[in-house]
Structure formats: structure tokens, C-alpha cells
Amino acid sequence: MSPQIPFPLRETKVEENRAFHPNLNVTLMCPDCRIKPPHIVEEFASGDLVCGDCGLVLGDRIIDTRSEWRTFANDEGDDPSRVGAAANPLLDGDQLDTIISRRDGGSGTARDLNKTQAKATGQKAERNLAQAYKEIQAMCDSISLSKIVCDTAKQLYKRVEDEKLLRGKSSDAIIAACICIACRQERVARTFREICALTRVPKREIGRCCNVLKSKLQTSTSVMNSEDLMSRFCSNLQLPNYVQKSGIDLVRKAKELGTLAGKSPISVAAACIYLVSYLFRNPRSTKDIANVAGVSEATIKSAYKSLYTEKERLIDLTVLKDKPNCENLSFDELVLP
């Protein structure tokens, strides 16, 4: 399988009885000078194919494949290009069909003809793909995901549909798994709970689909870290930037010492935010942090208790006091667990 195909299969299929294809490695060379690499010039004005070294005419009546910029538009200022829109790599086919315009001066006839033509010529598979792409785009926009994450999810969905990797699964479950894997691959931290709330698909179903896709396709997904969640959680809680940086340092120190070993990344991030917010006199309640992180208050308090008992080892106040906005810090500001 070509390496240019996104998300190639882990086990390549052996193609039997392959159809004949032209050899694209054959190059056109001048029979007189035989210089490698050949210097062939296309003269579209005369329609000739000429050797740039010796001047031998190698072909005539060649077709000008460049864009046509002659304008045949009316005075409304339409685009003079008549070569059509760019092809969408996420859809199948050549996409060179003639489409009836929807604009006819307001009578509505062209709009009805456009709908009729779309129903008559549109293939069911392409309509299903287009509908799935719209749903992926809407879901990614609703949780402020970047365009690269959205495009990655669309490419993954197309690979799943082409290879029939998730037969019997609902379209919503496939879309949820594609968005989840796209977020992990592009290192955009989104929890399973957020994906479940977005797509309304059970967490167990999303996990099954993700495991199947990871086993079948070559993906570069990474494990979600607490550091990836800190910036978003602190931004939603409207905490200053220096609090966020100190929280990330606390997460790394806690991992190094194994203080919160066995805790989920979400619980670790929530507990560190809770401790750092009180330490820097920007307190946030466990209820506010629980609403943002999507964990229970009891989970945050349990992880915070482990951090509080190791606070002297985790946080060096003498080093923090030399930094801006870190004067007069004291562990007396912390809440007793």
C-alpha cells in the first residue's frame, strides 16, 4: 500500500490478479542528445514539445493543461477561472460532474433543479460520507478543536469506511472513536468523558472502537498526560499564568516522587490545581474544579490529601520566593485535608 495513504493498515493486504497499470517510471528522453536528466520544454504557444538542449521537436499538438484565465463572466464580478473547484481528497470519484447553479435571479427554479439533480446523480456512499464529515466538523467546532484535528478525524473515518474495519458499529460510535484518536495523535488533550458528552456514545463503546482501530491501523497516538490538561483547566478556571506554570512543575515533581502513583491524569491535574490555587492565594473550590475537570469532589480531596502530606518534598518555597508574583508564600495558606 502506498505510504502516502493516511493511516495505513498494520497488515498489508496481498493483492492478487492485479490489473495492468502503466509504468510511470518511464521518462521521455531526446533520441539525439540523450542527456540525463532530459531538458524537455513544452511550448504551449505553438503546441510543440521541444528538447531544450538540441532543439529537436519531440511532439506536436500538445494540450495546454494549465488554468484557463480568460473571463466569460458577466458584470457581476464572478471568478474568471473556468476549471472548476479543487477536488476534495476526502470524497471518492473524479468529482468532475456538471452541477446546476442555484442562482437564477430569485425565481427558485434553479434551486429546485439543483436539488433534483443532487438526488438523481449523487451516490449513497458519497452522501453518507458528506453527512459524516458535517457531523465531525460540527462536533469539533463545539469543543474548539483545531482544523488539523478535524481533518485527521475525517481522514480516519474515510479509512475506516474504505476498509470496513468497524462493521456493525453505529456511525456515532465510529465518529466518536475517530475524534478521540485524532485528539491523541495531534496531542490535543480531551478526556473520554468529554468525548462521551459530545457524541452521547457510552464510554465502553468508544473504548472498544478505539482499540480495534489502533490494532488495525498505524496510528501515532500517545498517552494523555496531566501536563496536557493543566493549561485548559487553568484557563477555564481563570487562573493566572504563573499559577499554571507552578501547577505543571508540581505535576512533574509528583510523578518523579510517585506521590500520586495509580491516579488518573485527570485526578492528578485537578488535585494539583486545587493545591496551587490556595498556595498562590487564588483559591478555587473543589466544586468548581470538579465541574471543569469532570471528576468528583471526593476524588480531588483524596488526591489532595496525598499531596498535602508530601508538600515539603514537592514544593520548595525558597526557590519560588525568588520568582515574580511568588512573594510571602506559605504552606499555612493551604486547606487542611
Short mmCIF file of C-alpha atoms in Angstrom, two decimals:
data_model
loop_
_atom_site.label_atom_id
_atom_site.label_comp_id
_atom_site.label_asym_id
_atom_site.label_seq_id
_atom_site.Cartn_x
_atom_site.Cartn_y
_atom_site.Cartn_z
CA MET A 1 0.00 0.00 0.00
CA SER A 2 1.24 3.48 -0.80
CA PRO A 3 2.89 5.32 2.12
CA GLN A 4 1.03 8.47 1.11
CA ILE A 5 -2.25 6.96 2.23
CA PRO A 6 -3.12 8.24 5.72
CA PHE A 7 -3.41 5.63 8.47
CA PRO A 8 -2.09 2.60 6.52
CA LEU A 9 -3.04 -0.89 7.67
CA ARG A 10 -0.68 -2.71 10.02
CA GLU A 11 -1.02 -5.89 7.96
CA THR A 12 -0.85 -5.08 4.26
CA LYS A 13 -3.19 -7.00 2.03
CA VAL A 14 -1.73 -9.18 -0.72
CA GLU A 15 -3.34 -8.08 -3.96
CA GLU A 16 -3.97 -10.99 -6.31
CA ASN A 17 -4.67 -10.71 -10.04
CA ARG A 18 -3.64 -7.07 -10.17
CA ALA A 19 -4.84 -5.21 -13.23
CA PHE A 20 -2.34 -3.83 -15.72
CA HIS A 21 -1.10 -0.32 -14.94
CA PRO A 22 1.25 1.85 -16.99
CA ASN A 23 4.80 2.21 -15.73
CA LEU A 24 5.06 5.79 -14.52
CA ASN A 25 8.81 5.49 -14.09
CA VAL A 26 9.35 5.71 -17.87
CA THR A 27 10.79 9.12 -18.78
CA LEU A 28 10.76 10.93 -22.12
CA MET A 29 14.28 11.42 -23.47
CA CYS A 30 15.64 13.14 -26.56
CA PRO A 31 16.85 10.43 -29.02
CA ASP A 32 19.67 12.66 -30.32
CA CYS A 33 21.46 14.10 -27.28
CA ARG A 34 20.31 11.51 -24.66
CA ILE A 35 21.13 13.81 -21.77
CA LYS A 36 20.05 12.75 -18.27
CA PRO A 37 18.04 14.30 -16.81
CA PRO A 38 16.31 15.35 -20.03
CA HIS A 39 15.53 19.01 -20.60
CA ILE A 40 12.15 18.91 -22.33
CA VAL A 41 10.33 22.20 -22.92
CA GLU A 42 6.56 22.45 -23.53
CA GLU A 43 5.83 25.35 -25.88
CA PHE A 44 2.10 25.82 -25.47
CA ALA A 45 2.03 28.80 -27.83
CA SER A 46 3.00 26.60 -30.79
CA GLY A 47 1.80 23.31 -29.33
CA ASP A 48 5.21 21.63 -29.62
CA LEU A 49 7.31 19.50 -27.29
CA VAL A 50 10.95 20.55 -27.84
CA CYS A 51 14.29 19.38 -26.48
CA GLY A 52 15.84 22.31 -24.64
CA ASP A 53 19.41 21.23 -25.46
CA CYS A 54 19.43 20.40 -29.19
CA GLY A 55 16.08 21.88 -30.31
CA LEU A 56 14.63 18.62 -31.70
CA VAL A 57 10.83 18.66 -31.86
CA LEU A 58 9.64 15.59 -29.98
CA GLY A 59 5.90 16.13 -30.28
CA ASP A 60 3.27 18.44 -31.68
CA ARG A 61 -0.29 19.48 -30.94
CA ILE A 62 0.13 19.09 -27.20
CA ILE A 63 -2.73 20.20 -24.97
CA ASP A 64 -2.33 23.15 -22.63
CA THR A 65 -3.22 21.73 -19.21
CA ARG A 66 -2.75 24.98 -17.32
CA SER A 67 -5.58 27.01 -15.82
CA GLU A 68 -7.69 29.00 -18.24
CA TRP A 69 -7.90 32.62 -17.15
CA ARG A 70 -9.96 34.04 -19.98
CA THR A 71 -13.08 35.57 -18.48
CA PHE A 72 -16.52 34.79 -19.89
CA ALA A 73 -18.36 36.09 -16.83
CA ASN A 74 -20.96 38.80 -16.74
CA ASP A 75 -20.59 42.14 -15.00
CA GLU A 76 -21.32 40.70 -11.53
CA GLY A 77 -17.62 40.05 -10.90
CA ASP A 78 -17.65 36.24 -10.86
CA ASP A 79 -14.48 34.19 -10.69
CA PRO A 80 -12.95 34.08 -14.21
CA SER A 81 -11.49 30.62 -13.63
CA ARG A 82 -13.46 28.00 -15.57
CA VAL A 83 -11.53 24.94 -14.44
CA GLY A 84 -13.82 24.18 -11.50
CA ALA A 85 -13.23 23.90 -7.79
CA ALA A 86 -10.41 21.95 -6.22
CA ALA A 87 -11.00 18.24 -5.78
CA ASN A 88 -11.82 17.05 -2.26
CA PRO A 89 -9.45 14.19 -1.33
CA LEU A 90 -11.93 13.00 1.30
CA LEU A 91 -14.52 12.10 -1.33
CA ASP A 92 -14.35 9.33 -3.92
CA GLY A 93 -14.54 9.72 -7.68
CA ASP A 94 -13.15 12.28 -10.10
CA GLN A 95 -15.64 14.98 -8.94
CA LEU A 96 -15.93 16.39 -12.45
CA ASP A 97 -19.73 16.33 -12.65
CA THR A 98 -21.66 19.27 -14.05
CA ILE A 99 -23.73 20.97 -11.37
CA ILE A 100 -26.77 23.17 -11.98
CA SER A 101 -26.32 26.56 -10.39
CA ARG A 102 -28.69 27.61 -7.59
CA ARG A 103 -28.75 31.26 -8.71
CA ASP A 104 -31.30 32.29 -11.32
CA GLY A 105 -32.44 35.73 -10.24
CA GLY A 106 -34.68 34.68 -7.35
CA SER A 107 -37.33 32.60 -9.11
CA GLY A 108 -36.38 29.39 -7.24
CA THR A 109 -36.42 27.17 -10.31
CA ALA A 110 -32.66 26.67 -10.36
CA ARG A 111 -32.68 25.73 -6.67
CA ASP A 112 -35.29 23.03 -7.29
CA LEU A 113 -33.37 21.73 -10.30
CA ASN A 114 -30.18 21.64 -8.20
CA LYS A 115 -31.90 19.52 -5.52
CA THR A 116 -33.36 17.18 -8.13
CA GLN A 117 -30.01 16.71 -9.81
CA ALA A 118 -28.30 16.06 -6.46
CA LYS A 119 -30.82 13.30 -5.66
CA ALA A 120 -30.55 11.77 -9.13
CA THR A 121 -26.77 11.78 -9.57
CA GLY A 122 -25.46 11.65 -6.00
CA GLN A 123 -24.26 8.25 -4.82
CA LYS A 124 -25.38 6.94 -1.47
CA ALA A 125 -21.83 6.30 -0.24
CA GLU A 126 -20.73 9.85 -1.01
CA ARG A 127 -23.84 11.28 0.65
CA ASN A 128 -23.13 9.23 3.76
CA LEU A 129 -19.51 10.42 3.79
CA ALA A 130 -20.54 14.04 3.36
CA GLN A 131 -23.07 13.74 6.19
CA ALA A 132 -20.47 12.16 8.48
CA TYR A 133 -17.98 14.93 7.66
CA LYS A 134 -20.59 17.54 8.60
CA GLU A 135 -21.17 15.86 11.94
CA ILE A 136 -17.42 15.64 12.64
CA GLN A 137 -16.99 19.31 11.72
CA ALA A 138 -19.88 20.39 13.98
CA MET A 139 -18.61 18.32 16.91
CA CYS A 140 -15.05 19.58 16.58
CA ASP A 141 -16.25 23.17 16.41
CA SER A 142 -18.42 22.74 19.50
CA ILE A 143 -15.39 21.86 21.70
CA SER A 144 -12.99 24.26 19.94
CA LEU A 145 -10.77 21.69 18.24
CA SER A 146 -8.34 22.91 15.60
CA LYS A 147 -8.74 22.30 11.88
CA ILE A 148 -5.88 19.79 11.78
CA VAL A 149 -7.65 17.63 14.39
CA CYS A 150 -10.90 17.83 12.41
CA ASP A 151 -9.17 16.89 9.13
CA THR A 152 -7.36 14.00 10.84
CA ALA A 153 -10.66 12.67 12.17
CA LYS A 154 -12.19 12.89 8.67
CA GLN A 155 -9.26 11.03 7.10
CA LEU A 156 -9.51 8.33 9.75
CA TYR A 157 -13.26 7.98 9.19
CA LYS A 158 -12.73 7.56 5.45
CA ARG A 159 -10.09 4.86 6.05
CA VAL A 160 -12.50 3.03 8.35
CA GLU A 161 -15.26 3.16 5.73
CA ASP A 162 -12.97 2.11 2.87
CA GLU A 163 -11.52 -0.87 4.75
CA LYS A 164 -14.78 -1.81 6.55
CA LEU A 165 -12.94 -2.06 9.86
CA LEU A 166 -15.92 -1.47 12.16
CA ARG A 167 -18.76 -3.42 10.62
CA GLY A 168 -21.87 -3.47 12.75
CA LYS A 169 -20.91 -0.35 14.73
CA SER A 170 -23.10 2.73 14.64
CA SER A 171 -21.97 5.83 12.80
CA ASP A 172 -21.95 7.83 16.06
CA ALA A 173 -19.58 5.33 17.71
CA ILE A 174 -17.20 5.42 14.71
CA ILE A 175 -17.20 9.23 14.68
CA ALA A 176 -16.53 9.35 18.43
CA ALA A 177 -13.60 6.93 18.10
CA CYS A 178 -12.15 8.89 15.16
CA ILE A 179 -12.31 12.19 17.09
CA CYS A 180 -10.74 10.55 20.15
CA ILE A 181 -7.83 9.06 18.18
CA ALA A 182 -7.33 12.31 16.23
CA CYS A 183 -7.04 14.24 19.51
CA ARG A 184 -4.50 11.76 20.87
CA GLN A 185 -2.48 11.78 17.65
CA GLU A 186 -2.30 15.58 17.44
CA ARG A 187 -1.58 15.79 21.21
CA VAL A 188 -4.76 17.73 21.98
CA ALA A 189 -5.88 16.53 25.41
CA ARG A 190 -9.55 15.57 25.52
CA THR A 191 -10.87 13.12 28.10
CA PHE A 192 -13.18 10.19 27.41
CA ARG A 193 -15.82 11.94 29.48
CA GLU A 194 -15.72 14.97 27.17
CA ILE A 195 -15.98 12.78 24.07
CA CYS A 196 -18.91 10.90 25.66
CA ALA A 197 -20.71 14.14 26.48
CA LEU A 198 -20.07 15.42 22.97
CA THR A 199 -21.19 12.37 20.99
CA ARG A 200 -23.55 10.76 23.56
CA VAL A 201 -21.88 7.41 22.97
CA PRO A 202 -21.09 5.18 26.00
CA LYS A 203 -17.50 5.25 27.18
CA ARG A 204 -17.15 1.47 26.84
CA GLU A 205 -18.28 1.57 23.20
CA ILE A 206 -15.78 4.33 22.35
CA GLY A 207 -13.01 2.34 24.04
CA ARG A 208 -13.82 -0.79 22.04
CA CYS A 209 -13.81 1.07 18.74
CA CYS A 210 -10.54 2.84 19.59
CA ASN A 211 -8.83 -0.44 20.48
CA VAL A 212 -9.93 -2.03 17.19
CA LEU A 213 -8.67 0.93 15.14
CA LYS A 214 -5.34 1.02 16.98
CA SER A 215 -4.82 -2.68 16.31
CA LYS A 216 -5.73 -2.42 12.61
CA LEU A 217 -4.23 0.94 11.59
CA GLN A 218 -0.83 2.52 12.09
CA THR A 219 -1.52 5.44 14.41
CA SER A 220 0.91 7.54 16.44
CA THR A 221 -1.31 8.02 19.47
CA SER A 222 0.22 8.93 22.82
CA VAL A 223 -0.94 8.53 26.40
CA MET A 224 -2.68 11.61 27.77
CA ASN A 225 -0.57 13.41 30.40
CA SER A 226 -1.65 15.61 33.28
CA GLU A 227 0.51 18.43 31.91
CA ASP A 228 -1.60 18.50 28.74
CA LEU A 229 -4.75 19.09 30.80
CA MET A 230 -3.36 21.76 33.12
CA SER A 231 -3.40 24.66 30.66
CA ARG A 232 -7.02 24.09 29.62
CA PHE A 233 -8.28 23.50 33.15
CA CYS A 234 -6.47 26.59 34.49
CA SER A 235 -7.78 28.69 31.60
CA ASN A 236 -11.36 27.59 32.29
CA LEU A 237 -10.87 28.40 35.98
CA GLN A 238 -9.41 31.83 35.06
CA LEU A 239 -6.17 31.24 36.93
CA PRO A 240 -3.06 33.38 36.19
CA ASN A 241 -0.25 32.05 34.05
CA TYR A 242 2.24 31.76 36.92
CA VAL A 243 -0.22 29.53 38.79
CA GLN A 244 -0.47 27.29 35.75
CA LYS A 245 3.32 27.00 35.43
CA SER A 246 3.68 26.13 39.11
CA GLY A 247 0.95 23.54 38.75
CA ILE A 248 2.80 21.88 35.86
CA ASP A 249 6.00 21.82 37.94
CA LEU A 250 4.06 20.23 40.81
CA VAL A 251 2.66 17.54 38.49
CA ARG A 252 6.12 16.64 37.23
CA LYS A 253 7.55 16.54 40.75
CA ALA A 254 4.68 14.34 41.94
CA LYS A 255 5.33 11.93 39.07
CA GLU A 256 9.03 11.88 39.86
CA LEU A 257 8.42 11.01 43.52
CA GLY A 258 5.47 8.71 42.81
CA THR A 259 3.21 10.61 45.20
CA LEU A 260 0.07 10.06 43.12
CA ALA A 261 1.01 6.73 41.56
CA GLY A 262 -2.06 4.89 40.30
CA LYS A 263 -4.19 8.03 39.96
CA SER A 264 -5.66 9.03 36.61
CA PRO A 265 -4.15 12.06 34.82
CA ILE A 266 -7.38 14.00 35.35
CA SER A 267 -7.33 13.40 39.10
CA VAL A 268 -3.66 14.39 39.31
CA ALA A 269 -4.24 17.62 37.39
CA ALA A 270 -7.33 18.53 39.45
CA ALA A 271 -5.60 17.91 42.80
CA CYS A 272 -2.51 19.92 41.78
CA ILE A 273 -4.68 22.84 40.65
CA TYR A 274 -6.52 22.73 43.98
CA LEU A 275 -3.28 22.89 45.96
CA VAL A 276 -1.56 25.53 43.84
CA SER A 277 -4.62 27.81 43.75
CA TYR A 278 -4.67 28.07 47.55
CA LEU A 279 -0.89 28.38 47.76
CA PHE A 280 -0.88 31.42 45.43
CA ARG A 281 -3.97 32.97 47.10
CA ASN A 282 -6.24 32.38 44.08
CA PRO A 283 -8.45 29.77 45.74
CA ARG A 284 -10.81 27.61 43.71
CA SER A 285 -13.27 25.30 45.41
CA THR A 286 -13.37 21.58 44.77
CA LYS A 287 -16.81 22.04 43.25
CA ASP A 288 -15.52 24.47 40.62
CA ILE A 289 -12.55 22.25 39.78
CA ALA A 290 -14.77 19.15 39.65
CA ASN A 291 -17.12 20.83 37.17
CA VAL A 292 -14.22 21.76 34.89
CA ALA A 293 -12.24 18.51 35.18
CA GLY A 294 -15.21 16.14 35.17
CA VAL A 295 -14.26 14.24 38.35
CA SER A 296 -15.96 14.00 41.73
CA GLU A 297 -15.04 16.20 44.69
CA ALA A 298 -14.16 13.13 46.74
CA THR A 299 -11.57 12.10 44.14
CA ILE A 300 -9.96 15.54 44.25
CA LYS A 301 -9.85 15.56 48.06
CA SER A 302 -8.36 12.06 48.17
CA ALA A 303 -5.54 13.01 45.79
CA TYR A 304 -5.06 16.35 47.57
CA LYS A 305 -4.56 14.53 50.89
CA SER A 306 -1.60 12.65 49.40
CA LEU A 307 -0.13 15.91 48.06
CA TYR A 308 -0.61 17.71 51.39
CA THR A 309 1.33 15.10 53.35
CA GLU A 310 4.28 15.42 50.92
CA LYS A 311 4.09 19.20 50.40
CA GLU A 312 7.60 19.91 51.75
CA ARG A 313 9.16 17.45 49.33
CA LEU A 314 7.04 18.54 46.38
CA ILE A 315 7.33 22.33 46.69
CA ASP A 316 10.48 24.28 47.54
CA LEU A 317 9.29 27.67 48.84
CA THR A 318 12.80 29.13 48.92
CA VAL A 319 13.12 28.71 45.15
CA LEU A 320 9.63 30.06 44.46
CA LYS A 321 10.17 33.22 46.52
CA ASP A 322 12.80 34.44 44.04
CA LYS A 323 10.27 34.38 41.19
CA PRO A 324 7.79 37.21 40.43
CA ASN A 325 4.30 37.01 41.98
CA CYS A 326 5.59 34.43 44.45
CA GLU A 327 6.42 36.61 47.48
CA ASN A 328 5.36 35.66 51.01
CA LEU A 329 4.25 32.17 50.08
CA SER A 330 3.48 29.87 52.99
CA PHE A 331 2.02 26.42 53.50
CA ASP A 332 -0.34 27.99 56.06
CA GLU A 333 -2.49 29.12 53.12
CA LEU A 334 -3.32 25.50 52.27
CA VAL A 335 -6.57 23.90 53.36
CA LEU A 336 -6.35 21.00 55.77
CA PRO A 337 -7.43 17.74 54.09
#
